[in-house]
Every structure is written in structure tokens, then in C-alpha cells.
């Protein structure tokens, strides 16, 4: 793995793995690097720009990707598997000359979301149970009512009142608590 791919990957890393530090020896990084070759030629920045996500058919993905145990990881730990896949798609789309300009028009802090289509079996909404939490499920249903959209805060910058240093705080799963006013950063404590 080249230093250039390490540099590019370390720049994308906080978007996909905000709670872990980048390491070229991590299993997630190795999986991202293994996913890049099969995705080349299948991903464009056009779909990312228009949809903010890349639609990928599950059956084609499993046939294309020759990574051992990726299907098992996708079922057992979908958050990690989809983060690795999203980061690989982001790198591939950004590496294509015609796509790089389109991808650069979107804010750099946006992460690419992968939308899996055709995942089986489909589970009716009324059959979802607590055992489904944290697992990959496919749901089919009809939307009959919508509500107000609440913003999902994944990360926020706070400014120290003493030194004006900005500190980025990550909120896993969008659960956040405000930092008490007047709180100093780690350097000023």
C-alpha cells in the first residue's frame, strides 16, 4: 500500500470511523483497500452528487467482491462493513478524473452512504423485534405518515472560552450533550 493511498485514506477516515484512530494495519483499513479494486469501474461520483448515496445491488456486490467473509461481516456487523464499503466507494469515485471534479463540488465533510438493494429476506415491519437491532435487515412497507425531520448531529466543534482553540467532539449515533459554557479545552485545564 502506497503512502499516497495512506494519506488519502487517513483524510477520509474520520468520516467513516470517527471513534477510532487511523492505522494502516487495522482490519478496517485492510478491508477498505481490498474493496477498492473490485469497485473500480462500477462507481461514479454522479450518483453520489445527485443522491448523496450509491445504490448497489446486494447480489452483484457479493459476486463482484472476492473478499473472504465480507458477506458474513455485512450480516454480523453491518455498521463496520458499510462504513468500509462507503469509504472504498468514496476513494474510488474521487480517483476517477471525470468524477473527481463532481465529487469535489459536494462538501468534503459528507460521507458517502451505500444503499443496498435486493437484500433478502425482506422483513415485514410488524415482525421487527429487538433481536434485529444491530443487524442488517431489509424492510418493505408503505409510508403512511411522516413527521418533522430532526437533524442528526454526528460531530460538533466547540470553541474554548480561554484560548479560542476549536475542539471537535464526536457523538456516536447522534446522541449528544452540550459542553457546559465556560468549559476550557484540554490544553487550558
Coordinates of C-alpha atoms in Angstrom, one line a residue:
X1 CA 0.0 0.0 0.0
X2 CA 1.5 3.3 -1.1
X3 CA 2.0 6.4 1.1
X4 CA -0.4 8.2 -1.3
X5 CA -3.3 5.8 -0.6
X6 CA -2.5 6.0 3.2
X7 CA -2.6 9.8 3.0
X8 CA -5.9 9.8 1.1
X9 CA -7.4 7.2 3.4
X10 CA -6.4 9.0 6.6
X11 CA -8.2 12.1 5.3
X12 CA -11.4 10.1 4.8
X13 CA -11.0 8.0 8.0
X14 CA -12.8 10.4 10.5
X15 CA -15.8 10.5 8.2
X16 CA -16.3 6.7 8.4
X17 CA -14.7 5.8 11.7
X18 CA -15.0 8.8 13.9
X19 CA -14.3 7.0 17.2
X20 CA -11.1 5.1 16.1
X21 CA -7.7 6.4 15.2
X22 CA -6.4 5.7 11.7
X23 CA -3.9 2.9 11.4
X24 CA -2.7 1.3 8.1
X25 CA -2.6 -2.1 10.0
X26 CA -6.2 -2.0 11.2
X27 CA -8.6 -4.7 9.8
X28 CA -11.0 -2.0 8.7
X29 CA -8.3 -0.3 6.6
X30 CA -7.2 -3.6 5.1
X31 CA -10.8 -4.3 4.1
X32 CA -11.2 -0.9 2.5
X33 CA -8.0 -1.5 0.5
X34 CA -9.3 -4.9 -0.6
X35 CA -12.7 -3.5 -1.6
X36 CA -11.3 -0.8 -3.9
X37 CA -10.1 -2.9 -6.9
X38 CA -13.5 -4.6 -7.5
X39 CA -15.4 -1.3 -7.2
X40 CA -13.3 0.4 -9.9
X41 CA -15.5 1.0 -13.0
X42 CA -18.7 0.3 -11.1
X43 CA -18.9 3.6 -9.1
X44 CA -19.3 7.2 -10.3
X45 CA -19.5 10.4 -8.5
X46 CA -22.6 11.3 -10.5
X47 CA -24.9 9.1 -8.4
X48 CA -23.2 10.4 -5.2
X49 CA -23.8 14.0 -6.2
X50 CA -27.4 13.5 -7.1
X51 CA -28.5 11.1 -4.3
X52 CA -25.9 11.5 -1.6
X53 CA -25.7 7.8 -1.7
X54 CA -24.6 5.0 -4.1
X55 CA -27.2 2.3 -4.9
X56 CA -25.6 -1.1 -5.0
X57 CA -27.4 -4.4 -5.6
X58 CA -26.5 -6.9 -2.9
X59 CA -26.3 -9.9 -5.2
X60 CA -23.9 -8.1 -7.6
X61 CA -21.8 -6.8 -4.7
X62 CA -21.3 -10.3 -3.3
X63 CA -20.4 -11.7 -6.8
X64 CA -18.0 -8.8 -7.5
X65 CA -16.2 -8.6 -4.2
X66 CA -13.9 -11.5 -3.7
X67 CA -13.1 -10.6 -0.1
X68 CA -13.4 -13.6 2.2
X69 CA -16.1 -13.4 4.8
X70 CA -17.4 -10.0 3.6
X71 CA -21.0 -11.3 3.4
X72 CA -20.7 -12.7 7.0
X73 CA -19.3 -9.3 8.2
X74 CA -22.1 -7.5 6.5
X75 CA -24.7 -9.6 8.4
X76 CA -22.9 -9.6 11.7
X77 CA -21.5 -6.1 11.9
X78 CA -23.3 -4.0 9.2
X79 CA -22.1 -0.7 10.6
X80 CA -18.4 -1.6 10.1
X81 CA -19.0 -3.3 6.8
X82 CA -21.0 -0.5 5.3
X83 CA -18.5 2.1 6.6
X84 CA -15.7 0.2 4.9
X85 CA -17.7 -0.1 1.7
X86 CA -18.6 3.6 1.8
X87 CA -15.0 4.7 2.3
X88 CA -13.9 2.5 -0.6
X89 CA -16.6 3.9 -2.8
X90 CA -15.5 7.5 -1.8
X91 CA -11.9 6.7 -2.6
X92 CA -12.8 5.1 -6.0
X93 CA -15.2 7.9 -7.0
X94 CA -12.6 10.6 -6.0
X95 CA -9.9 8.8 -8.0
X96 CA -11.7 8.9 -11.4
X97 CA -10.6 12.1 -13.2
X98 CA -14.1 12.9 -14.6
X99 CA -15.7 12.1 -11.3
X100 CA -13.2 13.9 -9.0
X101 CA -14.5 17.4 -10.1
X102 CA -18.1 16.5 -9.5
X103 CA -17.3 14.9 -6.1
X104 CA -15.3 17.9 -5.0
X105 CA -18.4 20.1 -5.6
X106 CA -20.0 18.3 -2.6
X107 CA -18.8 19.4 0.8
X108 CA -15.7 17.3 1.9
X109 CA -17.3 16.6 5.3
X110 CA -20.1 14.5 3.7
X111 CA -19.6 10.8 3.8
X112 CA -20.8 8.6 1.0
X113 CA -23.7 6.3 2.0
X114 CA -24.1 2.9 0.4
X115 CA -27.7 1.8 -0.2
X116 CA -28.0 -1.9 -0.6
X117 CA -30.9 -3.0 -2.9
X118 CA -32.2 -6.6 -3.2
X119 CA -31.1 -7.9 0.2
X120 CA -33.1 -10.9 1.1
X121 CA -35.1 -11.9 3.1
X122 CA -37.4 -8.9 3.4
X123 CA -38.9 -8.5 6.9
X124 CA -42.4 -7.0 7.4
X125 CA -42.2 -4.1 9.7
X126 CA -44.5 -5.7 12.2
X127 CA -42.1 -8.6 12.6
X128 CA -39.1 -6.5 13.6
X129 CA -38.0 -7.4 17.1
X130 CA -35.2 -6.4 19.5
X131 CA -33.1 -9.2 18.0
X132 CA -32.9 -7.2 14.8
X133 CA -31.1 -4.2 16.4
X134 CA -27.5 -4.0 15.2
X135 CA -28.1 -6.5 12.4
X136 CA -28.7 -5.9 8.7
X137 CA -32.4 -6.3 7.8
X138 CA -34.4 -5.5 4.7
X139 CA -37.7 -3.9 5.3
X140 CA -40.5 -3.4 2.8
X141 CA -43.5 -1.2 3.7
X142 CA -45.6 1.8 2.8
X143 CA -45.1 5.2 4.4
X144 CA -48.5 6.4 5.6
X145 CA -47.4 9.3 7.7
X146 CA -44.3 11.5 8.1
X147 CA -43.1 13.8 10.8
X148 CA -40.7 16.7 11.2
X149 CA -37.1 15.9 10.3
X150 CA -34.8 16.2 13.2
X151 CA -31.1 16.9 12.4
X152 CA -28.7 14.1 13.3
X153 CA -25.6 15.6 15.0
X154 CA -22.7 13.3 14.4
X155 CA -19.9 15.8 15.3
X156 CA -19.7 19.3 16.5
X157 CA -16.9 21.8 17.0
X158 CA -16.6 23.7 20.3
X159 CA -14.5 26.8 20.9
X160 CA -12.6 27.2 24.2
X161 CA -13.5 30.3 26.0
X162 CA -10.0 30.9 27.2
X163 CA -7.7 30.3 24.2
X164 CA -10.3 30.1 21.3
X165 CA -9.0 26.7 20.3
X166 CA -11.6 24.6 18.5
X167 CA -12.2 21.1 19.7
X168 CA -14.1 18.6 17.7
X169 CA -16.4 16.3 19.6
X170 CA -17.9 13.2 18.0
X171 CA -21.4 11.9 19.0
X172 CA -21.9 8.3 18.2
X173 CA -25.4 7.5 16.9
X174 CA -26.2 11.2 17.1
X175 CA -26.6 11.3 20.8
X176 CA -25.1 14.5 22.1
X177 CA -24.8 16.5 25.2
X178 CA -23.7 20.1 25.2
X179 CA -20.5 21.2 26.7
X180 CA -21.1 23.5 29.7
X181 CA -20.4 27.1 28.9
X182 CA -17.1 28.4 30.1
X183 CA -15.5 25.0 29.9
X184 CA -11.9 25.1 29.0
X185 CA -10.3 22.7 26.5
X186 CA -7.8 20.1 27.4
X187 CA -4.8 22.4 26.9
X188 CA -6.2 25.1 29.2
X189 CA -7.2 22.8 32.1

